[in-house]
Tab-separated table of C-alpha atoms and ligand atoms in Angstrom:
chain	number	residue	atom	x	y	z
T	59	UNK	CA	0.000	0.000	0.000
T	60	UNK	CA	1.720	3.409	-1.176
T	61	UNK	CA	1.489	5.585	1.433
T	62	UNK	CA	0.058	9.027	0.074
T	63	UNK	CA	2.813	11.650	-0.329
T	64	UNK	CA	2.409	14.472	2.219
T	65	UNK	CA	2.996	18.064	0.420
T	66	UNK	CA	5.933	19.317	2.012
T	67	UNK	CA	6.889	23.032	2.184
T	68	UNK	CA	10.395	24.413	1.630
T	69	UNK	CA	12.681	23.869	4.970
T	70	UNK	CA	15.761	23.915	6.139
T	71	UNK	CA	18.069	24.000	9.603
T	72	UNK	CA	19.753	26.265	10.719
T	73	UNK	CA	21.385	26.069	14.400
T	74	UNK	CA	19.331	22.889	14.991
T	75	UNK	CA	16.278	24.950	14.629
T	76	UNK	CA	14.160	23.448	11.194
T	77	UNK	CA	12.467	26.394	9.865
T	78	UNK	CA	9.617	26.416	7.063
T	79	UNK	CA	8.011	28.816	4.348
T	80	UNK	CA	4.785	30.006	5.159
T	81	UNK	CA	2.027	28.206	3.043
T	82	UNK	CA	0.590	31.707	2.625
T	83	UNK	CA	3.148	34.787	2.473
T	84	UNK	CA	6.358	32.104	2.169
T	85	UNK	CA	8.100	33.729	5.022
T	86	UNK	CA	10.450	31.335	7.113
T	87	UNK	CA	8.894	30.380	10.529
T	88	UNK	CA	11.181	27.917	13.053
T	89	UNK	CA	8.851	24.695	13.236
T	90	UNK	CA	8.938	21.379	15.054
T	91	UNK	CA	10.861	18.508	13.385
T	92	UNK	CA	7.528	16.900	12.345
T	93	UNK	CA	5.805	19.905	10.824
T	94	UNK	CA	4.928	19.536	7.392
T	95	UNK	CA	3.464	22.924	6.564
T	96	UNK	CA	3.325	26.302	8.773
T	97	UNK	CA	1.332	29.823	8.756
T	98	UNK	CA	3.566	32.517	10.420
T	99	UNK	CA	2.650	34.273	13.113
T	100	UNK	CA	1.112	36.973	11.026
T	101	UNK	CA	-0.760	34.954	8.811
T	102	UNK	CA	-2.488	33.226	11.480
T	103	UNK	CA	-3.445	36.718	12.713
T	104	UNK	CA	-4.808	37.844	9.732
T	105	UNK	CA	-7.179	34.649	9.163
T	106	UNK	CA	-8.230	35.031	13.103
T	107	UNK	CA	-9.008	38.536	12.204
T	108	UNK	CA	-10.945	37.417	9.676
T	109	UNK	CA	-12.672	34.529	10.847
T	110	UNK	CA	-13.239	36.685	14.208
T	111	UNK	CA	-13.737	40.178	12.870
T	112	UNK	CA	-13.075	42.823	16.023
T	113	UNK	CA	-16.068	44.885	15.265
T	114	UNK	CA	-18.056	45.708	18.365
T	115	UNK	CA	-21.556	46.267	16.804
T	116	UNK	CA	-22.974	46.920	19.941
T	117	UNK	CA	-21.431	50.299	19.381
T	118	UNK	CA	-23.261	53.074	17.853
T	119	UNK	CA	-22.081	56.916	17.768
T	120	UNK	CA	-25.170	59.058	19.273
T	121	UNK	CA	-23.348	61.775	18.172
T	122	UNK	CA	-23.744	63.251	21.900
T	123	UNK	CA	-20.346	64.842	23.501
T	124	UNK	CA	-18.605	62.982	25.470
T	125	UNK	CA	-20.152	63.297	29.001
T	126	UNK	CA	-23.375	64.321	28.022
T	127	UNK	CA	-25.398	62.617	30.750
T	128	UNK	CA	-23.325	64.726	33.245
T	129	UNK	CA	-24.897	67.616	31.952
T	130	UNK	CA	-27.523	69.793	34.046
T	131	UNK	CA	-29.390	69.895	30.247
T	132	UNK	CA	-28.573	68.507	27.472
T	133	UNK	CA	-31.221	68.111	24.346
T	134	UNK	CA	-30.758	66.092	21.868
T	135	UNK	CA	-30.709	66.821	18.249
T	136	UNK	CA	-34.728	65.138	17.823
T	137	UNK	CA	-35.565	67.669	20.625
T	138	UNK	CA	-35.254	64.789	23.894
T	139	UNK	CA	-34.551	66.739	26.687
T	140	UNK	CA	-32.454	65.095	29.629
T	141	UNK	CA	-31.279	66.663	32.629
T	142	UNK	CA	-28.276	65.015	34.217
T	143	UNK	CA	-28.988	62.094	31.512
T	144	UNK	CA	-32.284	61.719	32.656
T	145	UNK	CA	-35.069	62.213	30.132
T	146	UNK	CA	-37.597	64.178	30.501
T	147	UNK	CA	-40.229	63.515	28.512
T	148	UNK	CA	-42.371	66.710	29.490
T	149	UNK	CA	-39.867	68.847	28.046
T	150	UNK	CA	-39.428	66.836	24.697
T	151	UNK	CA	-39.079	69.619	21.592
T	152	UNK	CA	-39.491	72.662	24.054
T	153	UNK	CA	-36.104	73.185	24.033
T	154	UNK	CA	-33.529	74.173	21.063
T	155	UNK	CA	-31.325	71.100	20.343
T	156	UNK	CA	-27.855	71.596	22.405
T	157	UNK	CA	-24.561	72.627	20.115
T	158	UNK	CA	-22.210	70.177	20.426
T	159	UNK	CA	-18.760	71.911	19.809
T	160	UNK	CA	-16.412	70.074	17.999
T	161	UNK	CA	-12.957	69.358	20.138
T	162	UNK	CA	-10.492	71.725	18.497
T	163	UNK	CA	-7.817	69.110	16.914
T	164	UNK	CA	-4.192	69.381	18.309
T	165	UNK	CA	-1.972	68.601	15.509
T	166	UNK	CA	0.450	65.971	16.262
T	167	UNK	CA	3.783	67.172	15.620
T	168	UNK	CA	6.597	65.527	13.776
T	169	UNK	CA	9.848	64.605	15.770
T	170	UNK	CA	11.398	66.760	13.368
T	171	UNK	CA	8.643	69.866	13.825
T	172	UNK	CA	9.404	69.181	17.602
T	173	UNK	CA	13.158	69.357	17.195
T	174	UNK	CA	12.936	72.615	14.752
T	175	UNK	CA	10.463	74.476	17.503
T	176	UNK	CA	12.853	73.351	20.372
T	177	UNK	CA	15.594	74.817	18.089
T	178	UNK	CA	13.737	78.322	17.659
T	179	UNK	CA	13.424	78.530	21.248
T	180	UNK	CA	16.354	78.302	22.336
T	181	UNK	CA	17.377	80.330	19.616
T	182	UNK	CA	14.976	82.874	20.515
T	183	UNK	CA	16.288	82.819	24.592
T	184	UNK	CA	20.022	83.168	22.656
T	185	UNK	CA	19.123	86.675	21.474
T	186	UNK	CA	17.676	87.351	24.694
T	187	UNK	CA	20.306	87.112	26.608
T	188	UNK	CA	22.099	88.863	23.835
T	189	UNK	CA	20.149	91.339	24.240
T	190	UNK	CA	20.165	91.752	27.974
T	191	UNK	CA	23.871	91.778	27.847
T	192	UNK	CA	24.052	94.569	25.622
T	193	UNK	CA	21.649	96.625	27.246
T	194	UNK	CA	23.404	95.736	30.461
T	195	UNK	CA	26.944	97.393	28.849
T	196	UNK	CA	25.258	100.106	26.898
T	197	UNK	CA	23.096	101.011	30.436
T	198	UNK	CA	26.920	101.211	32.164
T	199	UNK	CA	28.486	103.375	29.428
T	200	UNK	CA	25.555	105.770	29.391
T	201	UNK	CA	25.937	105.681	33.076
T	202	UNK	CA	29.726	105.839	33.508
S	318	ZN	ZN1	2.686	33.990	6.408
């Protein structure tokens, strides 16, 4: 009886460590002397990820700020009123929907922005001490 012939994927040894391609990407991963095909660490992440997408559904945006029930009022944009996150149903559509402002955005800076602003700065203090130097002198020659 032949035994069936077992597909095996490019290997070697190095340091007595067998490593072998990836069946997907081809990169080398070390492997057990018996393995006969191997997904890499990454690989096997990415079908997880896709067998177990790592969407929370349960999530949905209101589009209320951040700490809205915390508020003394707060109405919501289809006119619910809720004081301290409490509705209050009396009071639905009274009341002018409240502005949510917008979290001014902080750009990130770059290393290099970082680096150049650092540089102006001290730059800047440079000529300032420059300066107090010189008015120090020039205020004892006028003086003397
Ligand atoms: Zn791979």
């Amino acid at each position: 009886m032949a035994s069936k012939k077992k597909i095996e994927y490019h290997s070697y040894i190095e340091d007595n460590i067998r490593y072998m391609s990836c069946m997907i990407c081809g990169r080398y991963e070390s492997v057990g002397e018996l393995a006969t095909g191997v997904k890499c660490s990454n690989c096997t992440m990415k079908l997880m990820m896709r067998e177990f997408p790592m969407e929370d559904k349960s999530y949905k945006s209101t589009g209320r700020p951040v700490g809205w029930h915390w508020m003394k009022e707060f109405v919501d944009i289809d006119g619910k009123v809720f004081h301290k996150g409490k509705e209050q149903p009396k009071l639905k559509g009274t009341l002018k929907p409240t502005v949510v402002k917008k979290p001014k955005k902080t750009k990130r800076r770059t290393k290099e922005q970082m680096l150049v602003a650092r540089h102006k700065e001290k730059k800047a203090e440079l000529r300032k001490a420059v300066k107090k130097q010189k008015d120090f002198i020039n205020h004892k020659i006028n003086k003397g």
